[in-house]
PDB file of C-alpha atoms in Angstrom:
ATOM      1  CA  GLY R   1       9.660  -3.124 -26.692  1.00 82.00           C
ATOM      2  CA  ASN R   2      12.789  -1.075 -26.406  1.00 87.00           C
ATOM      3  CA  SER R   3      15.417  -1.777 -23.872  1.00 92.00           C
ATOM      4  CA  VAL R   4      19.006  -0.621 -22.767  1.00 95.00           C
ATOM      5  CA  THR R   5      21.553  -2.629 -20.936  1.00 96.00           C
ATOM      6  CA  GLN R   6      24.572  -1.018 -19.361  1.00 95.00           C
ATOM      7  CA  MET R   7      27.418  -2.350 -17.296  1.00 89.00           C
ATOM      8  CA  GLU R   8      26.752  -2.360 -13.557  1.00 86.00           C
ATOM      9  CA  GLY R   9      29.120  -0.201 -11.365  1.00 86.00           C
ATOM     10  CA  PRO R  10      30.640   1.304  -9.571  1.00 94.00           C
ATOM     11  CA  VAL R  11      33.591   1.613 -11.869  1.00 96.00           C
ATOM     12  CA  THR R  12      36.508   2.880  -9.667  1.00 97.00           C
ATOM     13  CA  LEU R  13      39.510   4.431 -11.682  1.00 97.00           C
ATOM     14  CA  SER R  14      42.584   6.376 -10.941  1.00 97.00           C
ATOM     15  CA  GLU R  15      42.934   9.849 -12.501  1.00 97.00           C
ATOM     16  CA  GLU R  16      44.238   9.690 -16.108  1.00 97.00           C
ATOM     17  CA  ALA R  17      43.047   6.143 -16.739  1.00 98.00           C
ATOM     18  CA  PHE R  18      41.055   4.993 -19.765  1.00 98.00           C
ATOM     19  CA  LEU R  19      37.228   4.692 -19.305  1.00 97.00           C
ATOM     20  CA  THR R  20      34.833   2.416 -21.168  1.00 97.00           C
ATOM     21  CA  ILE R  21      31.212   2.025 -20.066  1.00 97.00           C
ATOM     22  CA  ASN R  22      29.323  -0.623 -22.216  1.00 97.00           C
ATOM     23  CA  CYS R  23      25.878  -0.058 -23.435  1.00 97.00           C
ATOM     24  CA  THR R  24      23.820  -2.216 -25.588  1.00 97.00           C
ATOM     25  CA  TYR R  25      20.223  -1.740 -26.886  1.00 95.00           C
ATOM     26  CA  THR R  26      17.335  -3.461 -28.186  1.00 93.00           C
ATOM     27  CA  ALA R  27      14.886  -1.601 -30.686  1.00 89.00           C
ATOM     28  CA  THR R  28      13.512  -1.917 -34.106  1.00 83.00           C
ATOM     29  CA  GLY R  29      14.432   0.644 -36.744  1.00 82.00           C
ATOM     30  CA  TYR R  30      16.845   3.412 -36.027  1.00 85.00           C
ATOM     31  CA  PRO R  31      16.480   4.869 -32.696  1.00 90.00           C
ATOM     32  CA  SER R  32      18.377   7.937 -31.498  1.00 91.00           C
ATOM     33  CA  LEU R  33      21.114   7.001 -28.894  1.00 94.00           C
ATOM     34  CA  PHE R  34      22.074   9.271 -25.838  1.00 96.00           C
ATOM     35  CA  TRP R  35      24.549   9.335 -22.984  1.00 98.00           C
ATOM     36  CA  TYR R  36      23.321  11.477 -19.974  1.00 97.00           C
ATOM     37  CA  VAL R  37      25.402  12.329 -16.925  1.00 97.00           C
ATOM     38  CA  GLN R  38      24.180  13.036 -13.498  1.00 96.00           C
ATOM     39  CA  TYR R  39      26.332  14.854 -10.892  1.00 96.00           C
ATOM     40  CA  PRO R  40      25.843  14.415  -7.296  1.00 92.00           C
ATOM     41  CA  GLY R  41      22.585  16.282  -6.205  1.00 91.00           C
ATOM     42  CA  GLU R  42      21.685  17.327  -9.690  1.00 93.00           C
ATOM     43  CA  GLY R  43      19.360  16.198 -12.470  1.00 94.00           C
ATOM     44  CA  LEU R  44      20.556  14.408 -15.724  1.00 96.00           C
ATOM     45  CA  GLN R  45      21.938  16.564 -18.508  1.00 96.00           C
ATOM     46  CA  LEU R  46      22.979  15.304 -21.998  1.00 96.00           C
ATOM     47  CA  LEU R  47      26.639  14.394 -22.334  1.00 98.00           C
ATOM     48  CA  LEU R  48      26.466  13.301 -26.083  1.00 97.00           C
ATOM     49  CA  LYS R  49      24.085  11.667 -28.740  1.00 95.00           C
ATOM     50  CA  ALA R  50      24.052   9.943 -32.090  1.00 95.00           C
ATOM     51  CA  THR R  51      21.087   9.844 -34.309  1.00 91.00           C
ATOM     52  CA  LYS R  52      22.094   7.497 -37.081  1.00 90.00           C
ATOM     53  CA  ALA R  53      24.346   4.465 -37.558  1.00 92.00           C
ATOM     54  CA  ASP R  54      28.132   5.013 -37.452  1.00 95.00           C
ATOM     55  CA  ASP R  55      27.612   8.604 -36.090  1.00 95.00           C
ATOM     56  CA  LYS R  56      29.998   9.504 -33.335  1.00 97.00           C
ATOM     57  CA  GLY R  57      28.862  11.667 -30.477  1.00 96.00           C
ATOM     58  CA  SER R  58      31.669  13.599 -28.551  1.00 97.00           C
ATOM     59  CA  ASN R  59      31.822  16.103 -25.726  1.00 97.00           C
ATOM     60  CA  LYS R  60      34.169  17.027 -22.981  1.00 96.00           C
ATOM     61  CA  GLY R  61      36.671  14.258 -24.043  1.00 97.00           C
ATOM     62  CA  PHE R  62      33.844  11.616 -24.059  1.00 98.00           C
ATOM     63  CA  GLU R  63      33.005   9.654 -27.251  1.00 98.00           C
ATOM     64  CA  ALA R  64      30.598   6.916 -28.344  1.00 98.00           C
ATOM     65  CA  THR R  65      29.994   5.458 -31.566  1.00 97.00           C
ATOM     66  CA  TYR R  66      26.423   4.178 -32.788  1.00 96.00           C
ATOM     67  CA  ARG R  67      27.099   0.518 -33.827  1.00 96.00           C
ATOM     68  CA  LYS R  68      23.930  -0.774 -35.522  1.00 93.00           C
ATOM     69  CA  GLU R  69      25.780  -4.098 -36.298  1.00 94.00           C
ATOM     70  CA  THR R  70      26.436  -4.759 -32.660  1.00 95.00           C
ATOM     71  CA  THR R  71      23.569  -2.679 -31.263  1.00 95.00           C
ATOM     72  CA  SER R  72      25.972  -0.784 -29.049  1.00 97.00           C
ATOM     73  CA  PHE R  73      26.779   2.798 -28.039  1.00 98.00           C
ATOM     74  CA  HIS R  74      29.941   2.401 -25.622  1.00 98.00           C
ATOM     75  CA  LEU R  75      31.022   5.529 -23.673  1.00 98.00           C
ATOM     76  CA  GLU R  76      34.910   6.040 -23.775  1.00 98.00           C
ATOM     77  CA  LYS R  77      37.192   8.596 -22.531  1.00 98.00           C
ATOM     78  CA  GLY R  78      41.130   8.529 -22.837  1.00 97.00           C
ATOM     79  CA  SER R  79      41.937  10.178 -19.599  1.00 96.00           C
ATOM     80  CA  VAL R  80      39.469  10.611 -16.802  1.00 98.00           C
ATOM     81  CA  GLN R  81      39.568  13.333 -14.238  1.00 97.00           C
ATOM     82  CA  VAL R  82      38.234  13.464 -10.644  1.00 97.00           C
ATOM     83  CA  SER R  83      35.476  15.997 -11.868  1.00 97.00           C
ATOM     84  CA  ASP R  84      34.167  13.091 -14.187  1.00 97.00           C
ATOM     85  CA  SER R  85      32.927  11.212 -11.102  1.00 97.00           C
ATOM     86  CA  ALA R  86      29.237  10.994 -11.690  1.00 97.00           C
ATOM     87  CA  VAL R  87      26.604   8.476 -12.683  1.00 96.00           C
ATOM     88  CA  TYR R  88      26.140   7.906 -16.616  1.00 97.00           C
ATOM     89  CA  PHE R  89      22.997   6.756 -18.162  1.00 97.00           C
ATOM     90  CA  CYS R  90      22.764   5.315 -21.642  1.00 97.00           C
ATOM     91  CA  ALA R  91      19.250   5.884 -23.414  1.00 95.00           C
ATOM     92  CA  LEU R  92      17.354   5.822 -26.639  1.00 92.00           C
ATOM     93  CA  THR R  93      14.306   7.173 -28.124  1.00 88.00           C
ATOM     94  CA  GLY R  94      12.350   6.533 -31.139  1.00 81.00           C
ATOM     95  CA  GLY R  95      12.865   3.587 -33.445  1.00 71.00           C
ATOM     96  CA  ALA R  96      10.458   1.828 -35.558  1.00 67.00           C
ATOM     97  CA  GLY R  97       7.627   2.278 -33.130  1.00 61.00           C
ATOM     98  CA  GLY R  98       8.386   6.132 -32.764  1.00 60.00           C
ATOM     99  CA  SER R  99       7.851   5.767 -29.117  1.00 68.00           C
ATOM    100  CA  TYR R 100       7.286   8.945 -27.171  1.00 72.00           C
ATOM    101  CA  ILE R 101       8.914   7.380 -24.227  1.00 84.00           C
ATOM    102  CA  PRO R 102      12.593   7.300 -23.858  1.00 88.00           C
ATOM    103  CA  THR R 103      14.261   4.058 -22.636  1.00 90.00           C
ATOM    104  CA  PHE R 104      16.970   4.479 -20.026  1.00 93.00           C
ATOM    105  CA  GLY R 105      19.802   2.073 -18.777  1.00 94.00           C
ATOM    106  CA  ARG R 106      19.965   1.771 -14.834  1.00 93.00           C
ATOM    107  CA  GLY R 107      23.085   3.938 -14.639  1.00 95.00           C
ATOM    108  CA  THR R 108      26.701   3.250 -13.982  1.00 96.00           C
ATOM    109  CA  SER R 109      28.457   5.112 -11.177  1.00 96.00           C
ATOM    110  CA  LEU R 110      31.998   6.211 -11.945  1.00 97.00           C
ATOM    111  CA  ILE R 111      34.309   7.058  -9.135  1.00 97.00           C
ATOM    112  CA  VAL R 112      37.704   8.547 -10.099  1.00 97.00           C
ATOM    113  CA  HIS R 113      40.406   8.782  -7.436  1.00 97.00           C
ATOM    114  CA  PRO R 114      43.283  11.228  -7.427  1.00 95.00           C
TER     115      PRO R 114
ATOM    116  CA  ASN P   1      16.646  31.036 -19.854  1.00 69.00           C
ATOM    117  CA  ALA P   2      15.829  28.714 -16.792  1.00 82.00           C
ATOM    118  CA  GLY P   3      15.271  25.539 -18.785  1.00 94.00           C
ATOM    119  CA  VAL P   4      13.388  23.280 -16.478  1.00 97.00           C
ATOM    120  CA  THR P   5      12.529  24.342 -12.894  1.00 97.00           C
ATOM    121  CA  GLN P   6      10.924  22.267 -10.020  1.00 98.00           C
ATOM    122  CA  THR P   7       9.596  23.383  -6.638  1.00 97.00           C
ATOM    123  CA  PRO P   8       9.969  22.477  -3.853  1.00 97.00           C
ATOM    124  CA  LYS P   9      13.476  21.142  -3.773  1.00 96.00           C
ATOM    125  CA  PHE P  10      12.913  19.177  -0.496  1.00 97.00           C
ATOM    126  CA  GLN P  11       9.885  18.127   1.162  1.00 97.00           C
ATOM    127  CA  VAL P  12       9.004  16.014   4.143  1.00 97.00           C
ATOM    128  CA  LEU P  13       5.436  14.579   4.434  1.00 97.00           C
ATOM    129  CA  LYS P  14       3.647  12.376   6.920  1.00 97.00           C
ATOM    130  CA  THR P  15       1.813   9.274   5.587  1.00 98.00           C
ATOM    131  CA  GLY P  16      -1.572  10.181   4.228  1.00 97.00           C
ATOM    132  CA  GLN P  17      -0.762  13.904   3.409  1.00 97.00           C
ATOM    133  CA  SER P  18      -0.925  15.237  -0.050  1.00 97.00           C
ATOM    134  CA  MET P  19       1.162  17.426  -1.942  1.00 97.00           C
ATOM    135  CA  THR P  20       1.736  18.756  -5.534  1.00 98.00           C
ATOM    136  CA  LEU P  21       5.116  18.855  -7.346  1.00 98.00           C
ATOM    137  CA  GLN P  22       5.404  21.783  -9.682  1.00 97.00           C
ATOM    138  CA  CYS P  23       7.441  21.669 -12.930  1.00 98.00           C
ATOM    139  CA  ALA P  24       7.725  24.402 -15.796  1.00 98.00           C
ATOM    140  CA  GLN P  25       9.864  24.755 -18.791  1.00 97.00           C
ATOM    141  CA  ASP P  26      10.688  27.833 -20.704  1.00 95.00           C
ATOM    142  CA  MET P  27      11.878  26.160 -23.857  1.00 93.00           C
ATOM    143  CA  ASN P  28       8.349  25.892 -25.694  1.00 93.00           C
ATOM    144  CA  HIS P  29       8.736  22.149 -25.493  1.00 92.00           C
ATOM    145  CA  ASN P  30       5.801  19.950 -26.515  1.00 91.00           C
ATOM    146  CA  SER P  31       6.256  16.907 -24.154  1.00 92.00           C
ATOM    147  CA  MET P  32       6.812  16.520 -20.552  1.00 94.00           C
ATOM    148  CA  TYR P  33       7.650  13.666 -18.225  1.00 95.00           C
ATOM    149  CA  TRP P  34       7.809  12.930 -14.635  1.00 98.00           C
ATOM    150  CA  TYR P  35      10.270  10.275 -13.379  1.00 97.00           C
ATOM    151  CA  ARG P  36      11.157   8.905  -9.969  1.00 97.00           C
ATOM    152  CA  GLN P  37      14.793   7.730  -9.209  1.00 96.00           C
ATOM    153  CA  ASP P  38      15.488   5.320  -6.395  1.00 93.00           C
ATOM    154  CA  PRO P  39      18.758   3.670  -5.507  1.00 85.00           C
ATOM    155  CA  GLY P  40      19.521   0.761  -7.796  1.00 79.00           C
ATOM    156  CA  MET P  41      16.398   1.120  -9.835  1.00 81.00           C
ATOM    157  CA  GLY P  42      17.535   3.863 -12.276  1.00 87.00           C
ATOM    158  CA  LEU P  43      14.745   6.226 -13.622  1.00 93.00           C
ATOM    159  CA  ARG P  44      11.156   5.042 -13.742  1.00 94.00           C
ATOM    160  CA  LEU P  45       8.632   6.946 -15.630  1.00 95.00           C
ATOM    161  CA  ILE P  46       5.379   7.867 -13.806  1.00 97.00           C
ATOM    162  CA  TYR P  47       3.478   9.991 -16.195  1.00 96.00           C
ATOM    163  CA  TYR P  48       4.080  11.825 -19.463  1.00 94.00           C
ATOM    164  CA  SER P  49       2.447  14.446 -21.651  1.00 93.00           C
ATOM    165  CA  ALA P  50       3.144  13.994 -25.218  1.00 88.00           C
ATOM    166  CA  SER P  51       1.479  17.451 -26.070  1.00 88.00           C
ATOM    167  CA  GLU P  52      -0.510  20.046 -24.340  1.00 89.00           C
ATOM    168  CA  GLY P  53      -3.885  18.591 -23.489  1.00 89.00           C
ATOM    169  CA  THR P  54      -2.885  14.968 -23.092  1.00 92.00           C
ATOM    170  CA  THR P  55      -1.471  12.834 -20.365  1.00 95.00           C
ATOM    171  CA  ASP P  56      -0.576   9.176 -20.322  1.00 93.00           C
ATOM    172  CA  LYS P  57       0.431   6.598 -17.661  1.00 95.00           C
ATOM    173  CA  GLY P  58       4.173   5.408 -17.504  1.00 93.00           C
ATOM    174  CA  GLU P  59       5.597   2.469 -15.803  1.00 92.00           C
ATOM    175  CA  VAL P  60       4.664   3.253 -12.212  1.00 96.00           C
ATOM    176  CA  PRO P  61       1.642   5.537 -12.038  1.00 97.00           C
ATOM    177  CA  ASN P  62      -0.188   4.373  -8.986  1.00 97.00           C
ATOM    178  CA  GLY P  63      -0.524   6.716  -6.418  1.00 96.00           C
ATOM    179  CA  TYR P  64      -0.039   9.608  -8.553  1.00 98.00           C
ATOM    180  CA  ASN P  65      -1.971  12.170 -10.626  1.00 97.00           C
ATOM    181  CA  VAL P  66      -0.765  14.625 -13.130  1.00 98.00           C
ATOM    182  CA  SER P  67      -2.024  17.890 -14.712  1.00 97.00           C
ATOM    183  CA  ARG P  68      -0.733  19.487 -17.885  1.00 95.00           C
ATOM    184  CA  LEU P  69      -1.742  23.012 -16.854  1.00 88.00           C
ATOM    185  CA  ASN P  70      -0.540  24.685 -20.102  1.00 94.00           C
ATOM    186  CA  LYS P  71       2.287  24.127 -22.447  1.00 94.00           C
ATOM    187  CA  ARG P  72       4.944  25.216 -19.942  1.00 96.00           C
ATOM    188  CA  GLU P  73       3.694  23.528 -16.689  1.00 97.00           C
ATOM    189  CA  PHE P  74       3.046  19.970 -15.730  1.00 98.00           C
ATOM    190  CA  SER P  75       2.424  19.027 -12.001  1.00 98.00           C
ATOM    191  CA  LEU P  76       2.470  15.798 -10.172  1.00 98.00           C
ATOM    192  CA  ARG P  77       0.122  15.216  -7.347  1.00 98.00           C
ATOM    193  CA  LEU P  78       0.405  12.847  -4.595  1.00 97.00           C
ATOM    194  CA  GLU P  79      -3.138  12.370  -3.024  1.00 94.00           C
ATOM    195  CA  SER P  80      -2.151  10.341   0.018  1.00 97.00           C
ATOM    196  CA  ALA P  81       1.488   9.907   0.442  1.00 97.00           C
ATOM    197  CA  ALA P  82       3.059   6.536   1.476  1.00 97.00           C
ATOM    198  CA  PRO P  83       6.474   5.644   2.819  1.00 97.00           C
ATOM    199  CA  SER P  84       6.945   3.837  -0.650  1.00 96.00           C
ATOM    200  CA  GLN P  85       6.969   7.168  -2.448  1.00 97.00           C
ATOM    201  CA  THR P  86      10.067   8.395  -0.713  1.00 97.00           C
ATOM    202  CA  SER P  87      12.304   9.271  -3.756  1.00 97.00           C
ATOM    203  CA  VAL P  88      13.811  11.958  -5.831  1.00 97.00           C
ATOM    204  CA  TYR P  89      11.266  13.120  -8.484  1.00 98.00           C
ATOM    205  CA  PHE P  90      12.523  14.688 -11.750  1.00 98.00           C
ATOM    206  CA  CYS P  91      10.682  16.418 -14.310  1.00 98.00           C
ATOM    207  CA  ALA P  92      11.948  16.453 -17.851  1.00 96.00           C
ATOM    208  CA  SER P  93      10.800  17.952 -21.252  1.00 95.00           C
ATOM    209  CA  THR P  94      11.791  17.743 -24.963  1.00 91.00           C
ATOM    210  CA  GLY P  95      10.836  19.379 -28.000  1.00 84.00           C
ATOM    211  CA  LEU P  96      10.048  16.437 -30.317  1.00 73.00           C
ATOM    212  CA  ALA P  97       9.236  13.387 -28.396  1.00 63.00           C
ATOM    213  CA  GLY P  98      11.085  10.201 -29.555  1.00 60.00           C
ATOM    214  CA  VAL P  99      13.673  12.132 -31.328  1.00 70.00           C
ATOM    215  CA  GLU P 100      15.244  15.015 -29.329  1.00 82.00           C
ATOM    216  CA  THR P 101      17.123  15.228 -26.193  1.00 90.00           C
ATOM    217  CA  GLN P 102      15.526  15.354 -22.792  1.00 93.00           C
ATOM    218  CA  TYR P 103      16.114  18.392 -20.469  1.00 95.00           C
ATOM    219  CA  PHE P 104      15.799  17.606 -16.724  1.00 96.00           C
ATOM    220  CA  GLY P 105      15.168  19.821 -13.751  1.00 97.00           C
ATOM    221  CA  PRO P 106      17.223  19.688 -10.687  1.00 96.00           C
ATOM    222  CA  GLY P 107      14.851  17.296  -8.758  1.00 97.00           C
ATOM    223  CA  THR P 108      12.561  17.236  -5.710  1.00 97.00           C
ATOM    224  CA  ARG P 109      13.822  15.126  -2.830  1.00 97.00           C
ATOM    225  CA  LEU P 110      10.686  13.743  -1.140  1.00 97.00           C
ATOM    226  CA  LEU P 111      10.762  11.985   2.404  1.00 97.00           C
ATOM    227  CA  VAL P 112       7.400  10.365   3.420  1.00 97.00           C
ATOM    228  CA  LEU P 113       7.493   9.433   7.092  1.00 97.00           C
TER     229      LEU P 113
END
């Protein structure tokens, strides 16, 4: 079945540092890939997505590229802010089986200090 | 456009009590989901409804039941609450299951004593 593996946290950075959160997946076919963000006390919300190989999703300074050859969808941001402190979830849907059920990683907590 | 709404926001139950968590979406989505979120466990799917009139078990369905009341509403029922059901519960919906973005509600924080 499908699976998503993302780096464990917490990731602790100083403001303006470069961020990478690794995400790799296992799925057949061509799933859609997502990054969701969860701020304290809230539900998850979409950060960015990519639906085919080599697509780059981007939003709010965050980027991730769908790499079919390495089955990866790493999240990056050039300069983080305190307001980026949150939990980030990598996820996938679809693929060859056309599953109705999204597969989520366990989440990576990001803490940004001033 | 409220998106996905959940009630209640917080609830404290005693072991053995029952309750229903309500979820509604106003985006005309076909598919709806119930998850629970526990520290270190990520999101775990309890039940889902791929379309109106259908429901299926997810990863952790024991102790729960669901009803897809209509296209908008999907409720989760705990018949006899247990301390192990203390968690944060999220409802989500999507327009085209397996392809599109999931939209999440704000969550219900449940404590079972």
